[in-house]
Amino acid sequence: MSQTVVETGASVNAPSVMARLLRRPLALTGLVIIAAVVLAAAFAPWLAPYSPYEQFFEGLTIEGAPLPPSTQFWFGTDLVGRDLFSRLIYGARTSLVIGVVANGIAVAIGSLVGITAGYFRGWVDTVLMRFTDLMMAFPALLLAIVLAAIFRPSLWIVALVIAMVNWVQIARVTYTETRSVAERDFVVAERAMGAAAGRILFRHILPHLLSTIIVWATLGIATTVLLEATLSFLGIGVQPPIPSWGNIIFENQTYFTSAPWLVFIPGAAILALALAFNLVGDALRDILDPTQQGRH
């Protein structure tokens, strides 16, 4: 019985999935952008021409305004004479760390809540899903602002705050899927044979949800990156002088008309990374969704 159950689960063959992703132009574009940002973040000390905190006297005009892009400062300088290109590269680290860590925590919490409520039903279902509904009733951005204002903002606090407001969607999805899978014959048979709840959840139900969780995890990173940028732009995210793409815009917004590159360049980076994860997530959804098999 166990062997049959495992074989009927939704398998995720990583090499096959990657090969199919690479055959999709939009997904390939997204993967290239993500790879470029990851490599830039990983090798920031070697790629950045200057320290992200170093201020240059020659980085400002006589009037004290930022310099436009040049051969010395590729993306120009910010309002205190720091190299914008270097700060963008180091800022990629912040955005990726928060995106991956916060979204990873959110996916773990949401999946655990959804699977537990969907399988055990009864009062467990009622308590967990009513709490999920309560969290969904609050606008995510407003709740994040409140939580960020309560706690002292830092890299890890911002990641935790974002995770606390982003787990509800994946909880709802996994809850619905778990209720459906829990009614199937092989799960009913396992219960009748006296299998422990943990064995049923992790050996038979979770494999069927794995593709859904992977897709939501990928799409969720884009949402997380945008939310971090929003919080940093509002001044309650990652605090300067630590560079993040959101607080770069926040710091330089007063020069929007006279030095627009200070806003447009980090804004374009945020947009490109969020779009890249969305493109990959959409492709994964089509590839891993059994109803889409054979259509591409």
Coordinates of C-alpha atoms in Angstrom, one line a residue:
M1 CA 0.0 0.0 0.0
S2 CA 2.7 2.5 1.0
Q3 CA 4.7 2.0 -2.2
T4 CA 1.5 2.5 -4.3
V5 CA 0.7 5.7 -2.4
V6 CA 4.1 7.1 -2.9
E7 CA 4.0 6.4 -6.6
T8 CA 0.6 8.1 -7.0
G9 CA 1.9 11.3 -5.4
A10 CA 2.7 14.4 -7.4
S11 CA 6.4 14.0 -8.1
V12 CA 8.7 16.8 -8.8
N13 CA 11.6 15.8 -11.0
A14 CA 14.0 18.7 -10.8
P15 CA 16.1 18.0 -13.9
S16 CA 12.9 17.6 -16.0
V17 CA 11.3 20.7 -14.6
M18 CA 14.4 22.8 -15.3
A19 CA 14.7 21.5 -18.8
R20 CA 11.1 22.5 -19.5
L21 CA 11.7 25.9 -17.9
L22 CA 14.6 26.5 -20.2
R23 CA 12.4 25.8 -23.2
R24 CA 10.1 28.7 -22.3
P25 CA 11.5 32.1 -23.4
L26 CA 9.8 34.1 -20.7
A27 CA 10.8 31.7 -17.9
L28 CA 14.4 31.7 -19.3
T29 CA 14.4 35.5 -19.2
G30 CA 13.3 35.4 -15.6
L31 CA 15.9 32.8 -14.7
V32 CA 18.7 34.9 -16.3
I33 CA 17.6 38.0 -14.3
I34 CA 17.4 36.0 -11.0
A35 CA 20.8 34.5 -11.7
A36 CA 22.3 37.8 -12.5
V37 CA 21.0 39.4 -9.2
V38 CA 22.1 36.4 -7.2
L39 CA 25.6 36.4 -8.6
A40 CA 25.8 40.2 -8.1
A41 CA 24.8 39.8 -4.5
A42 CA 27.1 36.9 -3.8
F43 CA 30.1 38.6 -5.4
A44 CA 29.3 42.1 -4.3
P45 CA 32.7 42.7 -2.6
W46 CA 34.5 41.9 -5.9
L47 CA 32.0 43.5 -8.3
A48 CA 31.3 46.8 -6.5
P49 CA 33.9 49.4 -7.4
Y50 CA 33.6 51.1 -4.0
S51 CA 32.3 50.5 -0.5
P52 CA 28.5 51.2 -0.3
Y53 CA 29.2 53.5 2.7
E54 CA 32.1 55.5 1.2
Q55 CA 31.4 59.1 0.6
F56 CA 33.3 61.0 -2.1
F57 CA 33.9 64.7 -2.1
E58 CA 34.2 64.6 -5.8
G59 CA 30.8 62.7 -5.9
L60 CA 28.9 65.9 -5.5
T61 CA 28.8 69.1 -7.5
I62 CA 29.9 72.5 -6.2
E63 CA 26.3 73.1 -5.3
G64 CA 26.2 69.8 -3.3
A65 CA 23.9 68.0 -5.8
P66 CA 24.5 64.3 -6.8
L67 CA 26.5 63.6 -9.9
P68 CA 24.9 62.0 -13.0
P69 CA 26.2 58.7 -14.4
S70 CA 29.8 58.9 -15.6
T71 CA 32.8 56.7 -16.3
Q72 CA 33.9 57.0 -12.6
F73 CA 30.4 56.6 -11.1
W74 CA 28.4 54.4 -13.6
F75 CA 25.0 55.1 -12.1
G76 CA 25.9 58.4 -10.6
T77 CA 26.1 59.3 -6.9
D78 CA 23.5 59.8 -4.2
L79 CA 22.7 62.8 -2.1
V80 CA 25.8 62.3 0.1
G81 CA 28.2 61.4 -2.6
R82 CA 28.1 57.6 -2.4
D83 CA 28.4 55.5 -5.5
L84 CA 24.9 54.4 -6.5
F85 CA 26.1 51.3 -8.5
S86 CA 27.9 49.9 -5.5
R87 CA 24.9 50.5 -3.2
L88 CA 22.6 48.8 -5.7
I89 CA 24.8 45.7 -5.8
Y90 CA 25.0 45.5 -2.0
G91 CA 21.3 46.3 -1.8
A92 CA 20.6 43.2 -3.9
R93 CA 21.9 41.2 -0.9
T94 CA 19.3 42.8 1.4
S95 CA 16.4 42.3 -1.0
L96 CA 17.3 38.6 -1.7
V97 CA 17.9 37.7 2.0
I98 CA 14.6 39.2 3.0
G99 CA 12.9 37.8 0.0
V100 CA 14.1 34.2 0.6
V101 CA 14.1 34.2 4.4
A102 CA 10.8 36.0 4.9
N103 CA 9.1 34.0 2.2
G104 CA 10.6 30.7 3.4
I105 CA 9.2 31.4 6.9
A106 CA 5.8 32.4 5.5
V107 CA 5.6 29.2 3.4
A108 CA 6.6 27.0 6.3
I109 CA 4.0 28.6 8.6
G110 CA 1.3 28.7 6.0
S111 CA 1.8 25.1 4.9
L112 CA 1.9 23.8 8.5
V113 CA -1.3 25.6 9.4
G114 CA -3.1 24.7 6.2
I115 CA -2.2 21.0 6.2
T116 CA -2.9 20.6 10.0
A117 CA -6.3 22.3 9.7
G118 CA -7.3 20.4 6.5
Y119 CA -6.4 17.0 7.9
F120 CA -7.6 17.1 11.5
R121 CA -10.8 19.1 10.9
G122 CA -13.0 19.7 13.9
W123 CA -12.0 22.3 16.5
V124 CA -8.4 22.4 15.1
D125 CA -9.8 23.4 11.7
T126 CA -12.1 26.0 13.3
V127 CA -9.5 27.6 15.4
L128 CA -6.7 27.7 12.8
M129 CA -8.8 28.8 9.9
R130 CA -10.8 31.4 11.8
F131 CA -7.4 32.9 12.9
T132 CA -6.3 32.8 9.2
D133 CA -9.5 34.6 8.2
L134 CA -8.9 37.2 10.9
M135 CA -5.3 37.8 9.6
M136 CA -6.6 38.0 6.0
A137 CA -9.1 40.7 7.0
F138 CA -6.3 43.1 7.7
P139 CA -4.6 44.7 4.7
A140 CA -1.2 43.2 4.5
L141 CA 0.7 46.5 4.1
L142 CA -1.2 48.2 6.9
L143 CA -0.5 45.2 9.2
A144 CA 3.2 45.2 8.2
I145 CA 3.4 48.9 8.9
V146 CA 1.9 48.5 12.4
L147 CA 4.2 45.5 13.2
A148 CA 7.3 47.3 11.9
A149 CA 6.4 50.4 13.9
I150 CA 6.1 48.3 17.1
F151 CA 9.5 46.5 16.7
R152 CA 12.8 48.2 16.1
P153 CA 13.4 47.8 12.4
S154 CA 16.4 45.7 11.3
L155 CA 17.1 43.2 8.6
W156 CA 15.8 40.2 10.5
I157 CA 12.9 42.0 12.1
V158 CA 11.7 43.2 8.7
A159 CA 12.0 39.6 7.4
L160 CA 10.0 38.3 10.4
V161 CA 7.3 41.1 10.0
I162 CA 6.9 40.3 6.3
A163 CA 6.6 36.6 7.1
M164 CA 3.9 37.3 9.7
V165 CA 1.6 38.9 7.1
N166 CA 2.4 36.7 4.1
W167 CA 1.6 33.2 5.4
V168 CA -2.2 33.4 5.2
Q169 CA -2.5 32.9 1.4
I170 CA -0.5 29.7 1.3
A171 CA -2.4 28.5 4.4
R172 CA -5.7 28.9 2.5
V173 CA -4.4 27.1 -0.6
T174 CA -2.8 24.1 1.3
Y175 CA -5.9 23.9 3.5
T176 CA -8.2 23.4 0.4
E177 CA -5.8 21.0 -1.2
T178 CA -5.4 19.0 2.0
R179 CA -9.1 18.6 2.5
S180 CA -9.4 17.2 -1.1
V181 CA -6.4 14.8 -0.8
A182 CA -7.5 13.6 2.7
E183 CA -10.8 12.2 1.2
R184 CA -9.0 10.0 -1.4
D185 CA -9.1 6.3 -1.0
F186 CA -5.5 5.7 -0.3
V187 CA -5.6 8.1 2.7
V188 CA -8.8 6.5 4.0
A189 CA -7.1 3.1 3.6
E190 CA -4.1 4.2 5.5
R191 CA -6.3 5.5 8.4
A192 CA -8.1 2.2 8.5
M193 CA -4.8 0.3 8.7
G194 CA -3.9 2.4 11.8
A195 CA -1.2 4.6 10.3
A196 CA -0.1 7.5 12.5
A197 CA -1.2 11.0 11.5
G198 CA 2.4 12.1 11.0
R199 CA 3.1 9.3 8.6
I200 CA 0.0 10.1 6.6
L201 CA 0.7 13.8 6.5
F202 CA 4.4 13.6 5.5
R203 CA 4.5 10.4 3.5
H204 CA 1.2 10.7 1.5
I205 CA -0.4 14.1 1.7
L206 CA 2.6 16.4 1.6
P207 CA 4.0 14.9 -1.7
H208 CA 0.7 15.8 -3.4
L209 CA 1.0 19.4 -2.2
L210 CA 4.7 19.8 -3.0
S211 CA 4.2 21.3 -6.5
T212 CA 1.6 23.8 -5.2
I213 CA 4.0 24.8 -2.4
I214 CA 6.9 25.3 -4.8
V215 CA 4.8 27.5 -7.1
W216 CA 3.5 29.6 -4.3
A217 CA 7.0 29.9 -2.8
T218 CA 8.4 31.2 -6.0
L219 CA 5.6 33.7 -6.6
G220 CA 5.7 34.8 -3.0
I221 CA 9.4 35.9 -3.3
A222 CA 8.2 38.6 -5.7
T223 CA 5.6 39.8 -3.3
T224 CA 8.1 39.8 -0.4
V225 CA 10.6 41.8 -2.4
L226 CA 8.0 44.4 -3.2
L227 CA 6.7 44.6 0.4
E228 CA 10.3 45.1 1.7
A229 CA 10.9 47.8 -0.8
T230 CA 7.6 49.5 0.2
L231 CA 8.4 49.3 4.0
S232 CA 11.9 50.7 3.3
F233 CA 10.5 53.4 1.1
L234 CA 8.2 54.4 4.0
G235 CA 11.2 54.5 6.3
I236 CA 10.2 51.6 8.5
G237 CA 12.1 48.8 6.7
V238 CA 15.8 48.1 6.7
Q239 CA 17.4 51.2 8.2
P240 CA 20.2 53.3 6.5
P241 CA 23.1 53.1 6.0
I242 CA 22.5 49.5 5.2
P243 CA 21.6 49.6 1.5
S244 CA 18.3 48.1 0.2
W245 CA 16.6 49.0 -3.0
G246 CA 13.7 50.5 -1.2
N247 CA 15.6 52.7 1.2
I248 CA 17.8 54.0 -1.7
I249 CA 14.6 55.4 -3.2
F250 CA 13.5 56.7 0.2
E251 CA 16.8 58.5 0.8
N252 CA 16.9 60.1 -2.6
Q253 CA 13.3 60.9 -3.3
T254 CA 13.8 64.6 -2.7
Y255 CA 16.0 64.7 -5.8
F256 CA 13.4 63.0 -8.0
T257 CA 13.1 66.0 -10.4
S258 CA 16.8 67.1 -10.5
A259 CA 18.4 63.6 -10.3
P260 CA 15.7 61.1 -11.5
W261 CA 18.3 58.3 -11.9
L262 CA 18.4 58.0 -8.1
V263 CA 14.8 56.8 -8.2
F264 CA 14.4 55.2 -11.6
I265 CA 17.4 52.9 -11.4
P266 CA 16.6 51.2 -8.1
G267 CA 12.9 51.2 -9.0
A268 CA 13.8 49.4 -12.3
A269 CA 15.8 46.8 -10.3
I270 CA 12.9 46.1 -8.0
L271 CA 10.5 45.8 -10.9
A272 CA 12.9 43.5 -12.9
L273 CA 13.5 41.1 -9.9
A274 CA 9.8 40.9 -9.0
L275 CA 8.9 40.3 -12.7
A276 CA 11.5 37.6 -13.0
F277 CA 10.2 35.6 -10.1
N278 CA 6.6 36.0 -11.4
L279 CA 7.7 34.7 -14.8
V280 CA 9.4 31.7 -13.3
G281 CA 6.5 31.1 -10.9
D282 CA 3.9 31.2 -13.7
A283 CA 5.9 28.8 -15.7
L284 CA 6.3 26.4 -12.8
R285 CA 2.6 26.5 -12.2
D286 CA 1.9 25.5 -15.8
I287 CA 4.6 22.7 -15.7
L288 CA 3.7 21.3 -12.3
D289 CA -0.1 21.5 -12.6
P290 CA -1.4 18.1 -13.7
T291 CA -4.3 19.7 -15.6
Q292 CA -1.7 21.5 -17.8
Q293 CA 0.3 18.4 -18.7
G294 CA 0.6 17.9 -22.4
R295 CA -0.6 21.3 -23.4
H296 CA 2.8 22.8 -24.0

